[in-house]
XYZ file of C-alpha atoms in Angstrom:
143
model
C 87.459 140.337 203.081
C 85.245 142.710 201.112
C 82.640 141.139 198.847
C 84.122 142.995 195.867
C 87.469 141.292 196.457
C 86.036 137.780 196.269
C 86.058 135.643 193.152
C 82.571 134.994 191.819
C 82.505 131.449 193.188
C 83.687 132.657 196.583
C 81.012 135.348 196.628
C 78.350 132.777 195.776
C 79.588 130.573 198.614
C 79.494 133.542 201.007
C 76.020 134.472 199.788
C 74.744 130.956 200.460
C 76.353 130.677 203.885
C 74.209 130.982 207.001
C 75.530 134.413 207.905
C 73.803 137.800 208.013
C 75.892 139.231 205.185
C 76.504 139.298 202.327
C 72.870 138.868 201.386
C 70.245 140.402 199.102
C 71.661 143.921 199.110
C 75.084 142.832 197.955
C 73.492 140.506 195.395
C 71.389 143.385 194.055
C 74.445 145.637 193.868
C 76.448 143.005 192.003
C 73.527 142.411 189.652
C 73.494 146.142 188.921
C 77.246 146.073 188.355
C 76.908 143.148 185.935
C 74.209 145.093 184.109
C 76.438 148.168 183.915
C 79.239 146.090 182.427
C 76.834 144.778 179.787
C 75.905 148.384 179.008
C 79.608 149.129 178.638
C 79.917 146.254 176.153
C 76.897 147.385 174.137
C 78.089 151.007 174.222
C 81.413 149.940 172.729
C 79.524 148.402 169.791
C 77.505 151.621 169.519
C 80.746 153.660 169.569
C 79.283 155.726 172.425
C 82.320 156.759 174.474
C 80.277 158.762 176.968
C 78.085 155.738 177.709
C 81.157 153.511 178.078
C 82.634 155.922 180.619
C 79.391 156.270 182.573
C 78.726 152.528 182.576
C 82.213 151.852 183.953
C 81.674 154.407 186.721
C 78.280 152.916 187.612
C 79.724 149.411 187.720
C 82.523 150.538 190.036
C 80.110 152.370 192.335
C 77.748 149.407 192.520
C 80.672 147.167 193.469
C 81.486 149.597 196.291
C 77.855 149.571 197.348
C 77.945 145.780 197.632
C 80.679 146.205 200.225
C 78.853 149.087 201.921
C 75.665 147.052 202.157
C 77.509 144.111 203.695
C 79.186 146.425 206.204
C 75.940 148.243 207.014
C 73.965 145.100 207.719
C 76.805 143.544 209.714
C 77.038 146.702 211.835
C 73.294 146.681 212.417
C 73.289 143.035 213.524
C 76.134 143.784 215.937
C 74.875 147.077 217.385
C 71.136 147.362 216.662
C 71.546 151.136 216.939
C 69.647 153.750 214.962
C 72.640 154.935 212.923
C 73.370 151.388 211.762
C 69.696 150.824 210.916
C 69.655 154.068 208.936
C 72.574 152.798 206.821
C 70.638 149.590 206.061
C 68.074 151.854 204.399
C 70.362 154.412 202.744
C 72.664 151.924 201.046
C 69.902 149.930 199.307
C 68.292 153.212 198.257
C 71.574 154.215 196.615
C 71.872 150.785 194.991
C 68.381 151.305 193.540
C 69.211 154.791 192.269
C 72.373 153.584 190.561
C 70.594 150.566 189.074
C 67.865 152.878 187.751
C 70.544 154.906 185.999
C 72.029 151.729 184.527
C 68.587 150.778 183.169
C 68.125 154.227 181.598
C 71.592 154.129 180.064
C 70.949 150.628 178.719
C 67.802 151.877 177.006
C 69.676 154.767 175.427
C 72.426 152.489 174.157
C 69.944 149.872 172.930
C 68.279 152.530 170.782
C 71.600 153.048 168.978
C 72.031 149.371 168.051
C 70.436 147.129 165.481
C 72.798 144.194 165.835
C 73.154 141.420 168.355
C 74.654 144.010 170.685
C 71.113 145.182 171.308
C 70.519 141.904 173.158
C 73.232 142.765 175.650
C 71.690 146.192 176.223
C 68.255 144.610 176.692
C 69.664 142.092 179.173
C 71.383 144.933 181.026
C 68.131 146.863 181.244
C 66.241 143.875 182.672
C 68.980 143.023 185.183
C 69.230 146.645 186.305
C 65.467 146.909 186.784
C 65.487 143.737 188.890
C 68.392 145.030 190.986
C 66.570 148.309 191.595
C 63.339 146.534 192.618
C 65.164 144.276 195.079
C 67.131 147.152 196.587
C 64.005 149.285 197.022
C 62.212 146.429 198.746
C 65.164 145.921 201.096
C 65.090 149.591 202.034
C 61.355 149.257 202.788
C 61.885 146.153 204.896
C 64.711 147.780 206.845
C 62.739 150.970 207.549
């Protein structure tokens, strides 16, 4: 079953299991997706429809990337071929790029808010930055 189809508790159990995947890449992607959803929330309070739409798209893509990362690492463990190794670099790089965009969007939305909604945008920015850092490091380690 794809990581994105699991309930949160099931994903946490899978993450903690002694298996190659899901692991840090999927966790980073989900963290980015959580951050994007917080941006969506804050953008709704800011009445920024464009940011709501973009945040939803980023969240959906990061969820897909969690599955792609799990598949890429599983394929690499099974085959150890160059194509599979390449995917273990490309997918985390894309996770990082999407998380960077979430962080930028969170900053833009935060600037529009003066209420408690700003806290959600700030949390989103921090989570997205962390997700991007982790994903970049994974790409380095897999290179």
